[in-house]
PDB file of C-alpha atoms in Angstrom:
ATOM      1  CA  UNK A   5      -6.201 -17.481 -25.246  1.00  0.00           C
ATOM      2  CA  UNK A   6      -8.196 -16.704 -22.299  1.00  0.00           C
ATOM      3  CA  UNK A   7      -7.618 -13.175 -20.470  1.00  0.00           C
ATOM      4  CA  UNK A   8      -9.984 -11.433 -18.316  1.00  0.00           C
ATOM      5  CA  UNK A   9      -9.351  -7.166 -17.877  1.00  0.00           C
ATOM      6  CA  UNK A  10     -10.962  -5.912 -14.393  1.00  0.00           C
ATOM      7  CA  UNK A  11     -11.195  -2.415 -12.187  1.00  0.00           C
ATOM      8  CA  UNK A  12     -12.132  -2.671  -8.838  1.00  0.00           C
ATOM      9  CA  UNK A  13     -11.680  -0.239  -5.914  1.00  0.00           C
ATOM     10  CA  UNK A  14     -11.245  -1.349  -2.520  1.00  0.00           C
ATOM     11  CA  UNK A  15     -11.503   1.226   0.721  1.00  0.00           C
ATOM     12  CA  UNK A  16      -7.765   0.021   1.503  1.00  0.00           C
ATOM     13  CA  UNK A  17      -4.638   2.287   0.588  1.00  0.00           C
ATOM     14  CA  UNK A  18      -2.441   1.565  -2.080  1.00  0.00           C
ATOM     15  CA  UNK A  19       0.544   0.236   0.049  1.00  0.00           C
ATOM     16  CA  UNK A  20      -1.886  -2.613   1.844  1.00  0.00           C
ATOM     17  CA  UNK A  21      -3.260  -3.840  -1.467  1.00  0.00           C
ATOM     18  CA  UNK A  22       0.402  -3.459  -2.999  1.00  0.00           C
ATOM     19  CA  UNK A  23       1.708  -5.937  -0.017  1.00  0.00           C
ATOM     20  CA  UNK A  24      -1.241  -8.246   0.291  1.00  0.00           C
ATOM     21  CA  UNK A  25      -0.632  -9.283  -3.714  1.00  0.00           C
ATOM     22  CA  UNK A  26       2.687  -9.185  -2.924  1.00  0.00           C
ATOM     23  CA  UNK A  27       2.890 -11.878   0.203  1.00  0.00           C
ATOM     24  CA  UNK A  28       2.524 -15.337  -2.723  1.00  0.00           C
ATOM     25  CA  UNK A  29       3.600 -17.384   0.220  1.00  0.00           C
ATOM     26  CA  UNK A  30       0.843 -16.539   2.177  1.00  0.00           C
ATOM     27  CA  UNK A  31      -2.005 -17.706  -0.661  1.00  0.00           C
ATOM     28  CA  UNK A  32      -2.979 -21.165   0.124  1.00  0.00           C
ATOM     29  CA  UNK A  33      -4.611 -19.423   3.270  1.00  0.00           C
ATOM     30  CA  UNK A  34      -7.106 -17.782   1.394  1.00  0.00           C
ATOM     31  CA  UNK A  35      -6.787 -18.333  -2.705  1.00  0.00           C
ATOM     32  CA  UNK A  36      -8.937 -21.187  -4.202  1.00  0.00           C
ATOM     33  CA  UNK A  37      -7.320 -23.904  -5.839  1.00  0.00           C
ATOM     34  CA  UNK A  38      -3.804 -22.462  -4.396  1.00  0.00           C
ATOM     35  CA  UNK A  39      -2.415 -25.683  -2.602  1.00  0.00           C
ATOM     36  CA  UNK A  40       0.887 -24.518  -1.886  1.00  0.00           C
ATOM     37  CA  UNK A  41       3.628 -21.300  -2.215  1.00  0.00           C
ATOM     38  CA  UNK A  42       6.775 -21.286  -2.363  1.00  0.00           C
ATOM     39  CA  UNK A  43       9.156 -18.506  -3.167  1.00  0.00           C
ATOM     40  CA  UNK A  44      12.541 -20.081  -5.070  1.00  0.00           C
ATOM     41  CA  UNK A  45      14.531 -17.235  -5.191  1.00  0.00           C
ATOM     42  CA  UNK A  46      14.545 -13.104  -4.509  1.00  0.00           C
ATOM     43  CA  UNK A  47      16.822 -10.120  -5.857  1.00  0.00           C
ATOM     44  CA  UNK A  48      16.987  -6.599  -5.530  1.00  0.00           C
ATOM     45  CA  UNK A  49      16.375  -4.706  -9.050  1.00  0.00           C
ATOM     46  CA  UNK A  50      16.420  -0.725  -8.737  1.00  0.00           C
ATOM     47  CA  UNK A  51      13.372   0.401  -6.497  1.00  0.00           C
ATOM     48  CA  UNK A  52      11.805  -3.281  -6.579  1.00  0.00           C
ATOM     49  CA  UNK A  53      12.046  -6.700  -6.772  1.00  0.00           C
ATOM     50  CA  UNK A  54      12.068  -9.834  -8.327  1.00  0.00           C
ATOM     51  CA  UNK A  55      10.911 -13.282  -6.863  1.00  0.00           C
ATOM     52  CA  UNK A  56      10.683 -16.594  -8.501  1.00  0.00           C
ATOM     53  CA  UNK A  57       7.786 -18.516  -6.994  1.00  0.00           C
ATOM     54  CA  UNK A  58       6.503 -21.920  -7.066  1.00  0.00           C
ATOM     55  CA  UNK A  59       2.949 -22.554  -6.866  1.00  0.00           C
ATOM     56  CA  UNK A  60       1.166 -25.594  -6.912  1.00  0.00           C
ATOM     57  CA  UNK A  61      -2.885 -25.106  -8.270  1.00  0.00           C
ATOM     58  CA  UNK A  62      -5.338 -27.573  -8.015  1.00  0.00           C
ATOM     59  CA  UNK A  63      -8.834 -29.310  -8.455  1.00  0.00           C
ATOM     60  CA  UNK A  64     -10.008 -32.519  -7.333  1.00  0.00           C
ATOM     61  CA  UNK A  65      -7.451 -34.672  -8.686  1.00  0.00           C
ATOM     62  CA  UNK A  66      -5.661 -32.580 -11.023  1.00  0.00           C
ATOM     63  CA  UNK A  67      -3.149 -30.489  -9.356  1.00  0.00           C
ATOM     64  CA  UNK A  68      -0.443 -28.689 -11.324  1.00  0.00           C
ATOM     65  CA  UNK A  69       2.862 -27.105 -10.298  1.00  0.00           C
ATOM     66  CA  UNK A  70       4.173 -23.777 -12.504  1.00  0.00           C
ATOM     67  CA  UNK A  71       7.015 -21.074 -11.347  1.00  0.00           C
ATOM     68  CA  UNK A  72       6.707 -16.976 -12.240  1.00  0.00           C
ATOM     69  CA  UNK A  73       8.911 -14.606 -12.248  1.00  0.00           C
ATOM     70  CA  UNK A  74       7.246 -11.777 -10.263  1.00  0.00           C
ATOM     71  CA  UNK A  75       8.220  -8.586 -10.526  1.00  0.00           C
ATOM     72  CA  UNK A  76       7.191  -6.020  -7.151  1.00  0.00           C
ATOM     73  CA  UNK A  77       7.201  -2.456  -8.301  1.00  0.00           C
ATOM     74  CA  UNK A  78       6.815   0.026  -5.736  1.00  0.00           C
ATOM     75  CA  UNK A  79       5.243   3.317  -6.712  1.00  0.00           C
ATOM     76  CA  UNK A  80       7.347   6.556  -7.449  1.00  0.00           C
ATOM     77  CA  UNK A  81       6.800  10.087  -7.700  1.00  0.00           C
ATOM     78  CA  UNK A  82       5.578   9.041 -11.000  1.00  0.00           C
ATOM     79  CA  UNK A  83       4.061   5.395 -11.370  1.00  0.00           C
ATOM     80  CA  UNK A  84       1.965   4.064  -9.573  1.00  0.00           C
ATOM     81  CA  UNK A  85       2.449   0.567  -7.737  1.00  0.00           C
ATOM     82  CA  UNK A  86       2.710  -2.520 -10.033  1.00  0.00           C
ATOM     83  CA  UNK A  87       3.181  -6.649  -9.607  1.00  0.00           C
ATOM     84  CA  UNK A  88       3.476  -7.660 -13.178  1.00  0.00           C
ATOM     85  CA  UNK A  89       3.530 -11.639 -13.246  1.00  0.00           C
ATOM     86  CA  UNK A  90       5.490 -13.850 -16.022  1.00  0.00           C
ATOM     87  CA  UNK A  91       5.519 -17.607 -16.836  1.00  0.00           C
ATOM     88  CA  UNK A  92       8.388 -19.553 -16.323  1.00  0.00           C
ATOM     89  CA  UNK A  93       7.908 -23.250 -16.289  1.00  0.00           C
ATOM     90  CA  UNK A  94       4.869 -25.864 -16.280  1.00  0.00           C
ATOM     91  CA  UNK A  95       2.372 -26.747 -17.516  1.00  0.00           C
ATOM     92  CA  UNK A  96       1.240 -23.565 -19.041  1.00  0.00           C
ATOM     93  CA  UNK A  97       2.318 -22.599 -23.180  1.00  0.00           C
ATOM     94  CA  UNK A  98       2.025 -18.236 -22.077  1.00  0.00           C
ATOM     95  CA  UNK A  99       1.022 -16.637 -18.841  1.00  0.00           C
ATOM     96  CA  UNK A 100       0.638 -13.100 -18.320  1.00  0.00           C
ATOM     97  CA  UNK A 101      -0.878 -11.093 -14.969  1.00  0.00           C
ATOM     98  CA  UNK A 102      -0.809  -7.646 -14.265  1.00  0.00           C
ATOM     99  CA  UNK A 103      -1.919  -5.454 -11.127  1.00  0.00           C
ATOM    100  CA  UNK A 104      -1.590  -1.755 -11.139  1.00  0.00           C
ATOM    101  CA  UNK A 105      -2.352  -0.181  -7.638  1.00  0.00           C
ATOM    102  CA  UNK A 106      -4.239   3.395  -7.773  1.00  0.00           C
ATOM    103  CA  UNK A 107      -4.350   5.864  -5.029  1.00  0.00           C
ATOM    104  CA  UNK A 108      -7.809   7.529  -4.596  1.00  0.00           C
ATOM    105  CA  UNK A 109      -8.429  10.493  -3.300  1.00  0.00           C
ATOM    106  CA  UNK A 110     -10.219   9.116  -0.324  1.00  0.00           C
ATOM    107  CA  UNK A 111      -7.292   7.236   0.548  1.00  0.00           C
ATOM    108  CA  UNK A 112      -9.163   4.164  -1.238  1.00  0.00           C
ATOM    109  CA  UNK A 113      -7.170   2.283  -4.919  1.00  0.00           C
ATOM    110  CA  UNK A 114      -8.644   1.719  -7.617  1.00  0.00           C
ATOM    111  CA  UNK A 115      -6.863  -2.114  -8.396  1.00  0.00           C
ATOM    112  CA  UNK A 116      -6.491  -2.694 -12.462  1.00  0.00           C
ATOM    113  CA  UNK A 117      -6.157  -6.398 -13.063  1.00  0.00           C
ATOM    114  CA  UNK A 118      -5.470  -8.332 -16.330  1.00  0.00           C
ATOM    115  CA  UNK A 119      -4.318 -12.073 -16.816  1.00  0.00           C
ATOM    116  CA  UNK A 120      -3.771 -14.141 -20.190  1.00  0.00           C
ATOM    117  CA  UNK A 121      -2.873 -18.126 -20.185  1.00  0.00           C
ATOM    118  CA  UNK A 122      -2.669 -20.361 -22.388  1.00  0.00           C
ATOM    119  CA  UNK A 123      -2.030 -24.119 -21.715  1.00  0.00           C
ATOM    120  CA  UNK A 124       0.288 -26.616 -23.754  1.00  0.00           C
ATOM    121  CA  UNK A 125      -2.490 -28.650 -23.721  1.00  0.00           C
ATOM    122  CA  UNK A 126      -5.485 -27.891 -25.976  1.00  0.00           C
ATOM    123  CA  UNK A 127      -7.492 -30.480 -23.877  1.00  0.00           C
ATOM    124  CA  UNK A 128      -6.845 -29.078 -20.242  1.00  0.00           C
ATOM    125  CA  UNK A 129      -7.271 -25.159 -21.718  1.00  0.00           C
ATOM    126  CA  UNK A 130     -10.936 -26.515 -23.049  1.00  0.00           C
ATOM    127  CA  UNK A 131     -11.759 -27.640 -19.701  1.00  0.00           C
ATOM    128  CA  UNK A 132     -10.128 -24.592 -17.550  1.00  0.00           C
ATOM    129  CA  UNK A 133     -11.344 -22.000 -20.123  1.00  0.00           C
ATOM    130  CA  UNK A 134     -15.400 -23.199 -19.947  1.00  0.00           C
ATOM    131  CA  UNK A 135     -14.703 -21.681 -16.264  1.00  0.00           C
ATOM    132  CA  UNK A 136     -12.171 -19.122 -16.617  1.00  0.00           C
ATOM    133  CA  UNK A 137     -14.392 -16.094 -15.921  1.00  0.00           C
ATOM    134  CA  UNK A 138     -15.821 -17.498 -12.797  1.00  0.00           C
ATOM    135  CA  UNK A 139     -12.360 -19.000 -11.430  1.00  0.00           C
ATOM    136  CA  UNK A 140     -10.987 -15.441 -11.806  1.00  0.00           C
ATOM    137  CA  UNK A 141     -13.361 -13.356 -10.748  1.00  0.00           C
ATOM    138  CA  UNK A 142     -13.568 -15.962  -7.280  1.00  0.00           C
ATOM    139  CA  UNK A 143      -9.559 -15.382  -7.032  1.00  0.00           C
ATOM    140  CA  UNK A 144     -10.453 -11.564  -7.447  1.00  0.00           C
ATOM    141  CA  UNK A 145     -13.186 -11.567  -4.493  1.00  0.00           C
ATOM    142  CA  UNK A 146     -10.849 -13.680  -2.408  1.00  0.00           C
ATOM    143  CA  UNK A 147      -7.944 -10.745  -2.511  1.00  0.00           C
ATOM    144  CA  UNK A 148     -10.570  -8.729  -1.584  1.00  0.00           C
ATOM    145  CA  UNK A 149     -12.089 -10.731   1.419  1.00  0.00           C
ATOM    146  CA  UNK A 150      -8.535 -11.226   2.450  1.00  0.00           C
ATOM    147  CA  UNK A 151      -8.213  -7.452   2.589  1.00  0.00           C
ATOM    148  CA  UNK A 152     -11.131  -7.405   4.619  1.00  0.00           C
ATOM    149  CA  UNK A 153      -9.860  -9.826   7.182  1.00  0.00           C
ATOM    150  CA  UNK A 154      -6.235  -8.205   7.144  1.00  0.00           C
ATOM    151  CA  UNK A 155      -7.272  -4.126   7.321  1.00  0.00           C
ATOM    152  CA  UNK A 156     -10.859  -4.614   8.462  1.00  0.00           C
ATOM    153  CA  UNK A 157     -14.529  -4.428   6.313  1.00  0.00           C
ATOM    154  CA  UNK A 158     -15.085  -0.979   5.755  1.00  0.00           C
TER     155      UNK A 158
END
């Protein structure tokens, strides 16, 4: 099953990294492969949120539509900030995706990220997993360049 585990910090505070993750519908702007967002459905749950989203993902001429459950988790007096990301439906046999939002003292996060997949087909997770590393670390770099453009380089 392929998973990648990665810490980055980013010059941005908590809160902006928090709600740029957080915006799915706003994706296909910047997100490789990320041909459309839709979110199904939203509801209230204690301090956060939940929000089943659509998404279709695609390469040349495959192109693949899933729905998560996304769970927003603002931080607390005593956890930090958290989108934790669940498989619901497509083509996809186990999906999970994980960002934890760190405040530095700088006024900087530290950003830990971790997703596992696995596909229902062994024949499409051969050909996505050869380039699994370098499609997520692109996706990673293009939260990061959207950060850029959203709360300036600095």
């Amino acid at each position: 099953m392929p998973q990648h585990k990665e810490i980055r910090y980013l010059p941005y505070r908590t809160d902006q990294m928090f709600d740029l993750v957080a915006d799915i519908e706003r994706y296909p702007e910047f997100l490789p492969w990320c041909i459309s967002a839709k979110n199904k459905k939203h509801e209230t749950i204690n301090s956060g949120e939940i929000i089943w989203a659509d998404l279709v993902v695609g390469f040349k001429l495959l192109q693949e539509r899933f729905t998560s459950k996304v769970e927003l988790s603002p931080a607390s007096n005593s956890e930090p900030s958290r989108i934790e990301v669940k498989y619901v439906d497509g083509p996809l046999k186990y999906l999970h995706n994980n960002w934890v939002f760190l405040p530095e003292e700088d006024g900087g996060c530290k950003i830990d990220f971790f997703v596992e997949f696995e596909f229902r087909s062994k024949l499409l997770e051969s050909m996505i997993g050869a380039l699994f590393h370098e499609a997520v670390t692109r996706m990673v770099e293009a939260f990061e360049r959207r950060a850029d453009s959203l709360y300036g380089s600095k």
